[in-house]
């Protein structure tokens, strides 16, 4: 058995209530366990994690990998490499590719490409409807057979209430969650940014917060009458957060995720007409940002996700109303979360790691991920929380560069990412093969 | 190079302060002093147009490019004429569907034109912020000649100049902007300019065209034109596009005209010296009746004249400072 000893790091594993300085042992592609009890003589690889956080590999339930169809923006291989550079060892990729991920074969293609890339784990999220057209249910059961871990038409909402109702009902037999991009499409036609004082100032088409609120309210009610599992993607408005809070109180099976840009940036950023601030749902107001943070603090929002949405420079370098929505998210997930949530004291590292490990693993039904329980998958993220660095889009491993955070001076970065017991990302210096002089 | 030397007639009053901008992207970015400085410069250029030889050598050897991605014969002609009076070379580039549909981007197009030696690009585009995007990617001066529903700074300036000349001041006046404020770049530039210079601005039109969020720009909002008319020193009547009716933002042109059209009866409700502005082209009979458009309160033709002077001033101030090349005179 090939073993890895991760020495002296602060191990945070919220799945077992662990937060202690100890050694973590991995054997082949499994977790052996935490502490001396699991010591295996001399390890084949020793990683000196002193002063760093050792977390179960982070999981991002919301990324766009663009393959097939838009390989100039990203491929499964480049997206999975970008994930590792950001400390994310597992991603769930959205089905809005060309063609859409709406068949068993399409799901299997994603799984196969990810295996070939040998970077982060990639799980496909199947489309809810055939061709993501919103008319008929896709073959959800066969998608699961092909490896799909959840369903969404993301990129667009499931607009039809009756289709959404059926999806929530039908997916119950598969025990898979329906993820929804919540937006009433008729209210966002021509929208470029949040509707309000800023869109008025700039003369840009607005997307009202109510477009999201109304859909969230509708879908929570549909989840209630069907007993299905509903997950609200990239929640962005104060009222939506309130609705999820109310829904949970009533015992409805609803979860929600928040993206770093929605708790760090407001729509005032669009005053520069920079397309790096154009996303969907759009950047909202300071009140919405405060409500999203409050929702994260009180547990209403249980997950963090990036909505990693890469676009090639020639597409983003268009007039603002013609540029596509979305930003590269994976490689800035940790530092922007530190900046927006940990440094201001809203959340602790334990909270954040729970939102990026146990909670997403539970959402997607990944029993061997997001935990250091003995026997779990040997996926580990080692985080350097102290060394300051500057975000440089030119150094992204993603094929795209569209970030609003270029030039930000930040702290918090994945130093090492291990997938299936293999060190697949490392900033260097702390990983030592047996026989090398390891630092004592 | 002073304006006095250029016009060689009566020297204009020295402006209170200078304007250091490289581009004219909007009135939101300008200070009160800068706006007055441009208006002062425009007034001195207004004199040039009344001479027999209507040309000064200020921009000799400079190249002004009209980069219009949206049709506007009036604005383009006004800029061309202004540039010619300053002795610049003027080139029009009307980007129709042809070039952009071949995959060339807006930025590529502008960079090509810059490579041909353009000193100033006058940009008209249907996307808000398009001139701002160019300003980040090219070296020459950019004048925003209208970007979507965002701003139309030279129109705002010419409206300000028209008001200042007619009323002798702007501070303390109450100005009503009537019509489709939501989609109007003219409205936004007027709002910024007027409020910066101390006027009160009342926005008037149906709520579907005059959203409440406009209060955030420092304006009062009114839905009844008849109610506010007695308070107005100036009314600026904006054009209504039939497209908005097709979008369902108001029920019919006839209904719009009934509640928001300026007719003789409404003019008589306002103070006797009501100044009436309308950025062309107007739909006679919709926003205003012909007798009002051609009546004693109307400053519509004054606006056209002042537009030329304002554009000369802006081109002069921008084009004169591209110091990559020596001044040709
Ligand atoms: Zn989405």
XYZ file of C-alpha atoms and ligand atoms in Angstrom:
770
model
C 0.000 0.000 0.000
C 1.322 3.404 -0.973
C 0.851 5.798 1.942
C 0.816 9.543 2.397
C 1.382 11.183 5.771
C 0.149 14.760 6.007
C 1.994 16.042 9.029
C 1.117 18.597 11.627
C -1.643 20.493 9.842
C -4.844 21.828 11.369
C -7.275 19.142 10.295
C -10.797 20.422 9.880
C -13.385 17.760 9.107
C -16.856 19.018 9.999
C -18.392 15.650 9.059
C -16.837 14.202 12.238
C -16.593 17.395 14.271
C -12.811 17.363 13.967
C -10.735 20.532 14.353
C -7.290 19.637 15.677
C -3.601 19.703 14.852
C -2.724 16.124 13.909
C -1.418 13.863 11.147
C -3.681 12.554 8.423
C -2.865 9.216 6.810
C -3.900 8.135 3.333
C -3.407 4.656 1.878
C -3.698 4.243 -1.895
C -6.926 5.997 -2.851
C -8.563 5.815 0.596
C -8.386 7.766 3.826
C -6.770 5.677 6.556
C -7.561 8.035 9.392
C -6.506 10.870 11.647
C -3.766 10.527 14.301
C -1.070 8.106 15.449
C -3.451 5.165 15.542
C -3.322 5.109 11.741
C 0.484 5.510 11.412
C 1.891 3.090 8.814
C 5.621 3.016 9.568
C 7.469 5.198 7.073
C 5.161 6.912 4.611
C 5.923 6.894 0.876
C 5.114 10.587 0.724
C 5.301 13.040 3.598
C 3.608 16.401 3.336
C 4.584 19.052 5.847
C 1.315 20.879 6.499
C 2.362 22.771 9.616
C 0.628 26.132 9.763
C -1.877 25.089 7.118
C -5.424 23.797 7.099
C -5.999 20.213 5.989
C -9.538 19.771 4.699
C -11.429 17.011 2.944
C -11.216 17.836 -0.780
C -13.503 20.773 -1.543
C -16.618 20.163 -3.638
C -18.186 22.739 -5.967
C -21.716 21.825 -7.016
C -21.980 24.508 -9.694
C -19.447 24.815 -12.521
C -19.682 25.211 -16.269
C -17.061 23.271 -18.224
C -18.259 24.212 -21.755
C -17.376 20.866 -23.327
C -18.858 19.804 -25.655
C -19.598 22.821 -27.810
C -17.563 25.731 -26.504
C -14.095 24.311 -26.031
C -12.597 27.738 -26.734
C -13.963 28.827 -23.339
C -13.046 25.739 -21.323
C -12.735 21.982 -21.642
C -13.383 19.305 -19.095
C -9.601 18.950 -18.749
C -8.826 22.655 -18.344
C -11.802 23.180 -16.040
C -10.768 20.241 -13.870
C -7.210 21.631 -13.714
C -8.589 25.053 -12.791
C -10.594 23.404 -10.025
C -7.480 21.810 -8.525
C -5.566 25.085 -8.704
C -8.415 26.545 -6.667
C -8.345 23.688 -4.161
C -11.528 22.084 -5.465
C -11.126 18.317 -5.915
C -14.672 17.585 -7.055
C -16.960 19.530 -9.343
C -20.488 19.009 -10.600
C -20.757 20.399 -14.122
C -23.817 22.058 -15.568
C -25.626 20.611 -18.596
C -25.791 23.779 -20.721
C -23.309 22.497 -23.271
C -23.909 22.066 -26.989
C -25.543 19.622 -27.219
C -27.013 19.668 -23.726
C -26.194 16.914 -21.225
C -29.599 15.333 -21.527
C -28.869 11.681 -22.309
C -27.025 8.799 -20.707
C -24.401 8.969 -23.466
C -23.772 12.647 -22.846
C -23.275 12.021 -19.124
C -20.914 9.140 -19.867
C -18.878 11.367 -22.187
C -18.260 13.798 -19.311
C -17.206 10.984 -16.993
C -14.847 9.574 -19.624
C -13.239 12.938 -20.441
C -12.707 13.582 -16.744
C -11.030 10.210 -16.290
C -8.727 10.970 -19.202
C -7.853 14.386 -17.756
C -6.964 12.899 -14.359
C -7.400 16.190 -12.547
C -10.388 16.966 -10.300
C -13.313 14.543 -10.050
C -16.079 15.644 -12.394
C -19.706 14.612 -12.015
C -22.252 15.564 -14.624
C -25.497 17.259 -13.673
C -28.129 16.191 -16.168
C -30.659 18.445 -17.836
C -34.172 18.477 -16.399
C -35.725 18.774 -19.837
C -34.864 17.385 -23.255
C -32.526 19.832 -24.949
C -33.035 22.141 -21.957
C -36.043 23.400 -23.878
C -38.360 23.273 -20.901
C -41.033 21.150 -22.601
C -40.560 17.481 -21.697
C -38.623 15.694 -18.974
C -35.233 14.382 -20.055
C -34.516 10.692 -19.423
C -33.626 11.324 -15.814
C -33.286 7.675 -14.842
C -30.910 6.923 -17.692
C -28.937 10.071 -16.914
C -28.375 8.694 -13.424
C -27.260 5.416 -14.973
C -24.743 7.458 -16.985
C -23.364 9.118 -13.865
C -25.537 12.213 -13.353
C -25.682 13.287 -9.713
C -28.459 15.902 -9.948
C -30.610 17.744 -12.488
C -30.954 21.337 -13.642
C -31.603 23.319 -16.813
C -29.164 25.928 -15.472
C -28.199 28.706 -17.705
C -31.959 28.978 -17.880
C -34.753 28.308 -15.404
C -37.356 25.587 -15.745
C -39.993 28.156 -16.561
C -43.001 25.857 -16.721
C -44.551 25.280 -13.320
C -46.050 21.980 -14.414
C -42.734 20.661 -15.742
C -41.012 21.714 -12.526
C -43.690 19.962 -10.534
C -43.218 16.752 -12.514
C -39.434 16.938 -12.225
C -39.642 17.256 -8.446
C -42.027 14.309 -8.295
C -40.265 12.032 -10.772
C -36.794 12.569 -9.344
C -37.985 11.302 -5.961
C -37.659 7.715 -7.151
C -34.047 8.462 -8.122
C -33.314 10.312 -4.871
C -31.680 13.111 -6.806
C -32.091 16.831 -6.244
C -33.550 19.292 -8.750
C -31.374 22.385 -8.917
C -33.042 25.507 -10.183
C -31.764 28.755 -11.687
C -34.569 30.814 -10.213
C -35.808 33.500 -12.536
C -39.137 34.348 -14.134
C -37.936 34.782 -17.712
C -40.611 37.274 -18.757
C -39.349 39.706 -16.132
C -35.730 39.651 -17.261
C -36.066 40.083 -21.030
C -33.309 42.426 -22.208
C -31.794 42.502 -18.732
C -28.077 43.092 -18.375
C -27.779 43.884 -14.660
C -29.814 44.239 -11.494
C -32.809 46.513 -11.952
C -32.683 49.537 -9.712
C -30.943 52.815 -9.124
C -27.766 51.678 -10.871
C -29.389 50.283 -14.016
C -31.394 53.497 -14.214
C -28.236 55.561 -13.958
C -26.456 53.563 -16.643
C -29.357 53.126 -19.015
C -28.908 49.369 -19.010
C -31.736 46.840 -19.106
C -32.629 45.615 -15.627
C -33.342 42.216 -14.100
C -35.547 42.825 -11.073
C -34.883 40.988 -7.836
C -38.548 40.016 -7.932
C -37.875 37.809 -10.958
C -35.807 35.605 -8.661
C -38.052 35.965 -5.607
C -41.172 34.896 -7.448
C -39.558 31.766 -8.871
C -38.060 30.825 -5.497
C -41.498 31.191 -3.898
C -43.146 29.112 -6.623
C -40.601 26.320 -6.486
C -40.598 26.067 -2.691
C -44.338 25.616 -2.869
C -43.917 22.974 -5.587
C -41.343 21.181 -3.452
C -43.835 21.261 -0.621
C -46.693 19.678 -2.558
C -44.478 17.070 -4.235
C -42.150 16.246 -1.367
C -39.290 16.555 -3.884
C -35.803 17.879 -3.241
C -35.227 21.440 -4.368
C -31.904 23.248 -4.486
C -31.797 26.988 -5.173
C -28.745 27.825 -7.254
C -26.754 31.042 -6.842
C -29.191 32.791 -4.528
C -28.782 36.544 -4.793
C -31.670 38.504 -3.321
C -32.721 39.398 0.209
C -36.289 38.195 -0.308
C -35.154 34.833 -1.735
C -33.049 34.215 1.359
C -36.087 34.973 3.496
C -38.239 32.582 1.461
C -35.733 29.747 1.875
C -35.586 30.457 5.606
C -39.386 30.265 5.838
C -39.491 27.122 3.708
C -36.974 25.346 5.883
C -38.934 26.299 8.965
C -41.961 24.625 7.452
C -39.914 21.466 6.933
C -39.667 21.652 3.149
C -36.658 19.926 1.567
C -34.982 23.034 0.193
C -31.307 24.002 0.148
C -29.503 26.983 -1.311
C -26.043 27.940 -2.452
C -24.341 31.346 -2.570
C -21.505 32.413 -4.871
C -18.547 34.531 -3.737
C -19.409 37.387 -6.112
C -22.863 37.680 -4.582
C -21.459 38.270 -1.114
C -18.567 40.531 -2.104
C -19.705 42.796 -4.964
C -22.655 45.100 -5.676
C -24.226 46.430 -8.859
C -22.378 49.742 -8.456
C -19.388 47.950 -9.980
C -21.091 48.111 -13.366
C -20.454 51.865 -13.457
C -17.228 51.068 -15.275
C -19.200 49.118 -17.914
C -16.722 46.272 -17.394
C -18.170 42.960 -18.577
C -16.267 41.146 -15.816
C -19.033 42.354 -13.534
C -21.791 40.973 -15.733
C -23.251 37.776 -14.327
C -26.604 36.055 -14.054
C -28.128 36.376 -11.522
C -26.649 39.844 -11.536
C -24.728 41.623 -8.811
C -27.348 43.117 -6.523
C -27.465 45.870 -3.909
C -25.658 46.204 -0.585
C -28.878 45.122 1.197
C -28.984 41.911 -0.811
C -25.317 41.234 -0.101
C -25.977 41.705 3.621
C -28.946 39.327 3.443
C -26.918 36.637 1.661
C -24.229 36.911 4.345
C -26.894 36.727 7.041
C -28.316 33.631 5.357
C -24.892 32.007 5.351
C -24.422 32.860 9.011
C -27.713 31.443 10.234
C -27.561 28.295 8.102
C -30.333 29.227 5.675
C -27.754 28.963 2.886
C -25.821 25.744 3.466
C -23.466 25.703 0.495
C -20.895 27.796 -1.258
C -20.528 27.302 -5.014
C -18.721 29.270 -7.686
C -20.954 29.229 -10.793
C -17.614 29.020 -12.618
C -18.599 30.416 -16.030
C -15.592 30.819 -18.297
C -15.839 32.788 -21.549
C -13.047 33.332 -24.049
C -11.694 36.910 -24.059
C -13.067 37.737 -27.504
C -16.566 37.038 -26.210
C -16.263 39.046 -23.021
C -14.519 41.965 -24.778
C -17.781 43.077 -26.314
C -20.125 45.926 -25.616
C -21.585 45.267 -22.164
C -25.077 44.387 -23.352
C -23.660 41.984 -25.936
C -21.087 40.223 -23.737
C -22.086 36.882 -22.175
C -22.888 36.515 -18.473
C -20.504 34.901 -16.008
C -17.054 34.811 -14.465
C -14.254 32.347 -13.845
C -14.779 31.232 -10.265
C -12.802 28.175 -9.202
C -9.393 29.748 -8.728
C -10.687 32.617 -6.635
C -13.127 30.639 -4.469
C -10.900 30.349 -1.388
C -9.368 33.846 -1.260
C -12.623 35.643 -2.021
C -14.415 33.585 0.613
C -11.669 34.507 3.080
C -12.023 38.164 2.082
C -15.820 38.223 2.189
C -16.680 35.867 5.029
C -13.760 34.850 7.209
C -11.740 38.056 7.579
C -14.804 40.186 8.459
C -15.726 37.563 11.071
C -18.988 36.393 9.498
C -17.943 32.739 9.360
C -15.135 30.563 10.689
C -12.937 28.246 8.673
C -14.937 25.351 10.107
C -18.169 26.886 8.768
C -16.679 27.516 5.341
C -15.217 24.029 5.059
C -18.530 22.498 6.075
C -20.182 24.455 3.228
C -17.615 23.145 0.765
C -17.377 19.523 1.933
C -20.121 17.798 3.940
C -22.973 19.950 2.681
C -22.271 19.548 -1.067
C -21.459 15.832 -0.637
C -24.838 15.360 0.997
C -26.595 17.397 -1.695
C -25.146 15.249 -4.463
C -25.324 11.975 -2.543
C -21.554 11.417 -2.636
C -21.130 9.162 0.398
C -17.344 8.791 0.194
C -16.543 12.450 -0.328
C -16.350 15.527 1.865
C -15.101 13.572 4.875
C -11.971 12.024 6.424
C -13.928 9.090 7.768
C -11.683 5.985 7.395
C -12.353 4.388 4.026
C -13.522 7.591 2.374
C -11.990 8.760 -0.920
C -8.474 10.127 -0.434
C -9.285 13.657 -1.645
C -7.574 16.401 0.362
C -7.169 20.155 0.101
C -4.314 21.798 2.009
C -4.852 25.519 2.442
C -2.234 28.148 3.153
C -4.261 30.734 5.022
C -1.503 33.269 5.674
C 0.718 34.016 2.673
C -0.565 37.094 0.835
C -0.811 36.859 -2.946
C -2.227 38.833 -5.844
C -4.857 37.402 -8.160
C -3.442 37.354 -11.679
C -5.877 36.119 -14.337
C -2.988 35.493 -16.711
C -1.885 32.681 -14.422
C -5.254 30.932 -14.311
C -5.296 27.320 -15.401
C -8.784 27.895 -16.719
C -8.784 28.524 -20.444
C -10.588 31.829 -19.789
C -9.648 35.014 -17.962
C -12.950 36.669 -17.122
C -12.681 37.628 -13.468
C -13.671 40.768 -11.585
C -10.956 40.049 -9.028
C -7.818 40.578 -11.118
C -5.228 42.525 -9.120
C -6.892 41.923 -5.755
C -4.409 41.392 -2.930
C -5.698 38.405 -0.992
C -4.917 35.653 1.491
C -5.952 32.014 1.387
C -4.872 29.619 -1.292
C -4.795 25.896 -1.978
C -1.198 24.827 -1.539
C -1.799 21.162 -2.323
C -4.727 19.244 -3.763
C -4.839 15.454 -3.576
C -7.292 13.394 -5.579
C -7.642 9.635 -5.095
C -4.390 9.585 -3.129
C -2.411 11.410 -5.840
C -0.900 14.858 -5.379
C -2.333 16.522 -8.496
C -1.717 20.154 -7.600
C 1.082 21.637 -5.504
C 2.627 25.059 -5.147
C 5.784 23.195 -4.146
C 8.113 22.907 -1.186
C 6.134 20.839 1.265
C 5.646 17.511 -0.514
C 8.468 15.041 -0.012
C 8.821 11.587 -1.558
C 10.323 8.894 0.663
C 14.133 9.039 0.601
C 14.163 12.815 0.144
C 15.318 14.816 3.126
C 12.045 15.775 4.705
C 11.975 18.788 6.970
C 11.726 17.496 10.553
C -3.003 78.579 -28.619
C -5.847 80.674 -27.278
C -9.356 80.791 -28.529
C -8.964 84.538 -29.053
C -6.095 83.956 -31.449
C -8.138 81.419 -33.322
C -11.254 83.439 -33.770
C -9.333 86.670 -34.232
C -12.404 88.715 -33.422
C -13.491 89.952 -30.009
C -11.568 87.895 -27.426
C -13.915 85.724 -25.367
C -14.003 86.073 -21.610
C -11.328 83.869 -20.095
C -12.950 80.717 -18.761
C -13.103 80.223 -15.014
C -11.214 76.975 -15.125
C -9.877 74.484 -17.590
C -11.031 71.074 -18.621
C -8.443 68.367 -18.380
C -10.416 65.428 -19.759
C -9.038 63.295 -22.538
C -12.476 62.075 -23.557
C -16.038 63.300 -23.351
C -17.920 60.207 -22.244
C -20.755 61.745 -20.279
C -21.842 64.706 -18.217
C -21.922 62.566 -15.082
C -18.106 62.656 -15.100
C -17.811 66.454 -15.410
C -17.742 69.026 -12.648
C -19.854 72.146 -12.607
C -16.767 74.195 -13.498
C -15.882 71.962 -16.407
C -19.376 72.191 -17.824
C -19.352 75.993 -17.603
C -15.920 76.038 -19.196
C -17.161 74.033 -22.183
C -20.242 76.240 -22.469
C -18.063 79.385 -22.344
C -15.844 77.971 -25.057
C -18.922 77.113 -27.106
C -20.245 80.636 -26.812
C -17.034 81.989 -28.220
C -17.242 79.522 -31.098
C -20.839 80.486 -31.719
C -19.452 83.751 -32.964
C -17.453 81.978 -35.671
C -20.645 80.729 -37.262
C -21.962 84.237 -37.661
C -18.969 85.390 -39.675
C -18.840 85.360 -43.438
C -15.798 83.099 -43.430
C -16.959 80.381 -41.097
C -13.693 78.600 -40.599
C -10.755 78.681 -38.185
C -7.517 76.712 -38.466
C -7.637 75.268 -34.957
C -7.567 71.596 -35.903
C -5.723 71.780 -39.204
C -4.058 68.432 -39.901
C -6.134 66.584 -37.361
C -8.406 63.733 -38.309
C -11.841 63.358 -36.788
C -13.586 60.065 -37.377
C -17.315 59.710 -37.054
C -17.789 56.128 -35.951
C -21.530 55.597 -36.110
C -22.943 52.179 -35.331
C -26.442 53.591 -35.297
C -28.008 55.957 -37.789
C -28.225 59.595 -36.908
C -27.907 61.974 -39.798
C -28.423 65.051 -37.658
C -25.829 64.381 -35.020
C -23.296 63.144 -37.553
C -23.798 66.159 -39.783
C -23.453 68.497 -36.839
C -20.177 66.876 -35.776
C -18.862 66.855 -39.373
C -19.658 70.509 -39.859
C -18.144 71.424 -36.497
C -14.945 69.575 -37.370
C -14.754 71.210 -40.799
C -15.134 74.671 -39.312
C -12.090 73.887 -37.216
C -10.288 72.813 -40.417
C -9.975 69.172 -39.377
C -10.218 66.332 -41.870
C -13.416 64.425 -41.295
C -14.116 60.867 -42.196
C -17.391 59.046 -41.699
C -17.521 55.396 -40.837
C -20.998 53.999 -40.732
C -20.634 50.480 -39.495
C -23.624 48.742 -40.850
C -24.264 45.102 -40.330
C -21.596 44.307 -42.922
C -18.326 44.623 -41.036
C -19.472 43.540 -37.607
C -21.404 40.575 -38.891
C -18.175 39.241 -40.368
C -16.955 38.691 -36.842
C -14.926 41.858 -36.457
C -15.522 43.329 -33.050
C -16.314 46.874 -32.199
C -12.868 47.268 -30.605
C -11.118 45.867 -33.698
C -12.967 48.352 -35.864
C -11.944 51.265 -33.680
C -8.333 50.106 -33.507
C -8.188 49.941 -37.286
C -9.487 53.445 -37.566
C -7.021 54.652 -34.985
C -4.254 53.040 -37.033
C -5.354 55.222 -39.944
C -4.373 58.224 -37.857
C -7.591 59.332 -36.192
C -7.085 61.931 -33.442
C -10.662 61.966 -32.248
C -13.326 59.305 -32.544
C -16.915 60.454 -32.373
C -18.805 57.330 -31.355
C -22.496 56.572 -31.627
C -23.527 53.105 -30.490
C -26.671 51.382 -29.279
C -24.886 49.773 -26.296
C -24.546 51.777 -23.083
C -20.873 52.104 -22.188
C -19.549 51.326 -25.688
C -17.453 54.552 -25.789
C -16.119 53.733 -22.316
C -14.989 50.357 -23.613
C -13.165 52.044 -26.500
C -11.547 54.559 -24.178
C -9.844 51.631 -22.469
C -8.550 50.159 -25.713
C -7.503 53.056 -27.962
C -5.241 56.055 -27.484
C -7.165 58.778 -29.324
C -9.776 61.029 -27.792
C -13.329 59.688 -27.651
C -16.492 61.734 -27.826
C -19.659 59.925 -26.905
C -22.249 60.864 -29.502
C -24.892 58.739 -27.793
C -24.528 55.315 -26.190
C -27.790 53.457 -25.974
C -29.957 54.778 -23.187
C -26.969 56.013 -21.211
C -25.721 59.473 -22.210
C -25.576 61.949 -25.069
C -23.296 64.584 -23.580
C -23.127 67.025 -26.491
C -26.919 67.069 -26.650
C -26.988 67.725 -22.916
C -24.469 70.538 -23.336
C -26.347 72.148 -26.192
C -29.548 72.057 -24.167
C -27.695 73.692 -21.275
C -26.236 76.327 -23.572
C -29.653 77.070 -25.051
C -31.163 77.479 -21.605
C -28.264 79.583 -20.329
C -28.445 81.923 -23.316
C -32.222 82.289 -23.158
C -32.574 82.631 -19.396
C -29.211 84.084 -18.509
C -28.663 81.382 -15.901
C -29.367 77.773 -15.041
C -29.130 77.829 -11.275
C -32.517 78.091 -9.627
C -34.552 77.179 -12.711
C -37.095 74.382 -12.753
C -36.811 72.178 -15.809
C -39.308 69.531 -16.827
C -38.201 66.569 -18.932
C -41.222 64.942 -20.509
C -41.472 61.542 -22.151
C -39.611 58.255 -22.260
C -37.005 58.973 -19.608
C -36.245 55.310 -19.027
C -34.769 54.772 -22.493
C -33.447 58.276 -23.090
C -29.761 59.152 -23.196
C -30.727 62.780 -23.693
C -32.644 62.693 -20.431
C -29.698 61.312 -18.494
C -27.224 63.859 -19.827
C -29.753 66.610 -19.133
C -30.305 65.337 -15.611
C -26.596 65.314 -14.777
C -25.910 68.677 -16.395
C -28.915 70.484 -14.982
C -28.596 69.202 -11.441
C -24.863 69.918 -11.358
C -25.536 73.497 -12.440
C -28.185 73.973 -9.759
C -31.470 73.537 -11.595
C -34.397 71.530 -10.270
C -35.383 68.698 -12.577
C -38.878 67.217 -12.751
C -39.313 64.065 -14.817
C -42.743 63.553 -16.287
C -44.355 60.669 -18.137
C -46.249 57.446 -17.475
C -44.726 55.226 -14.743
C -43.766 52.576 -17.298
C -41.416 55.108 -18.901
C -40.474 57.059 -15.763
C -39.430 54.551 -13.087
C -39.259 55.592 -9.443
C -35.578 54.669 -9.305
C -34.849 57.909 -11.180
C -35.351 59.731 -7.897
C -31.934 58.344 -7.041
C -30.462 60.734 -9.610
C -31.763 63.708 -7.676
C -34.975 64.368 -9.607
C -38.610 64.826 -8.763
C -41.048 62.522 -10.516
C -44.496 63.522 -11.734
C -47.128 61.690 -13.723
C -49.318 64.694 -14.505
C -47.882 67.213 -16.930
C -50.783 69.577 -16.321
C -49.996 69.706 -12.622
C -46.346 70.625 -12.998
C -46.571 73.065 -15.913
C -47.180 76.163 -13.756
C -43.882 75.483 -11.975
C -41.734 75.125 -15.079
C -39.257 77.627 -16.514
C -38.180 75.171 -19.187
C -39.777 72.092 -20.680
C -37.713 69.637 -22.685
C -39.953 67.363 -24.706
C -38.334 64.027 -25.523
C -39.224 61.851 -28.437
C -41.444 58.871 -27.969
C -40.568 55.800 -30.011
C -43.401 53.742 -31.381
C -41.271 50.708 -30.522
C -42.112 51.320 -26.865
C -45.770 51.037 -27.609
C -45.135 47.734 -29.365
C -43.382 46.625 -26.171
C -46.556 47.449 -24.314
C -45.091 50.279 -22.249
C -48.047 52.519 -23.059
C -51.394 51.698 -24.633
C -51.377 53.928 -27.711
C -49.701 56.947 -29.248
C -53.026 58.759 -29.102
C -53.353 58.188 -25.372
C -49.766 59.292 -24.837
C -50.323 62.429 -26.829
C -53.465 63.248 -24.905
C -51.718 63.221 -21.523
C -48.168 64.274 -22.384
C -48.288 66.136 -25.698
C -47.384 69.835 -25.584
C -50.117 71.895 -27.189
C -51.084 75.555 -27.056
C -53.432 74.986 -24.142
C -50.657 73.468 -22.058
C -48.208 76.211 -23.000
C -50.719 78.738 -21.682
C -50.756 76.958 -18.292
C -47.041 77.590 -17.927
C -45.379 80.917 -17.146
C -45.368 83.232 -20.165
C -41.655 82.900 -20.783
C -41.654 79.107 -20.823
C -38.699 77.901 -22.866
C -39.529 74.859 -24.940
C -36.808 72.477 -26.062
C -37.060 69.307 -28.121
C -34.139 67.228 -29.301
C -34.891 66.367 -32.903
C -36.256 64.694 -34.772
C -39.724 65.318 -33.344
C -42.991 63.631 -34.179
C -45.178 66.608 -34.907
C -48.597 66.048 -33.462
C -47.434 63.508 -30.915
C -45.029 65.102 -28.442
C -45.903 68.599 -29.541
C -48.287 70.287 -31.921
C -46.902 72.176 -34.926
C -48.032 75.567 -33.608
C -46.077 74.966 -30.418
C -43.010 73.649 -32.247
C -42.936 76.768 -34.425
C -44.280 79.138 -31.779
C -42.571 81.897 -29.800
C -41.618 79.661 -26.863
C -39.816 77.147 -29.027
C -36.023 77.113 -29.080
C -35.730 74.123 -31.382
C -33.726 75.885 -34.113
C -31.574 77.651 -31.501
C -30.690 74.189 -30.212
C -29.430 73.158 -33.633
C -27.196 76.258 -33.831
C -25.924 75.758 -30.323
C -25.268 72.118 -31.092
C -22.764 73.145 -33.711
C -21.026 75.539 -31.301
C -20.886 72.946 -28.530
C -19.427 70.332 -30.855
C -16.821 72.797 -32.106
C -15.871 73.542 -28.511
C -15.615 69.885 -27.535
C -13.658 68.922 -30.645
C -11.347 71.873 -30.138
C -10.746 71.064 -26.489
C -10.172 67.386 -27.171
C -8.504 67.477 -30.583
C -6.276 70.372 -29.671
C -4.626 68.438 -26.918
C -3.589 65.247 -28.669
C 0.030 66.246 -28.376
C 1.341 63.236 -30.236
C 1.727 65.592 -33.202
C 2.710 69.260 -33.308
C -0.095 71.724 -33.849
C -0.394 72.259 -37.569
C -0.844 76.021 -37.454
Zn -27.457 29.792 -13.307
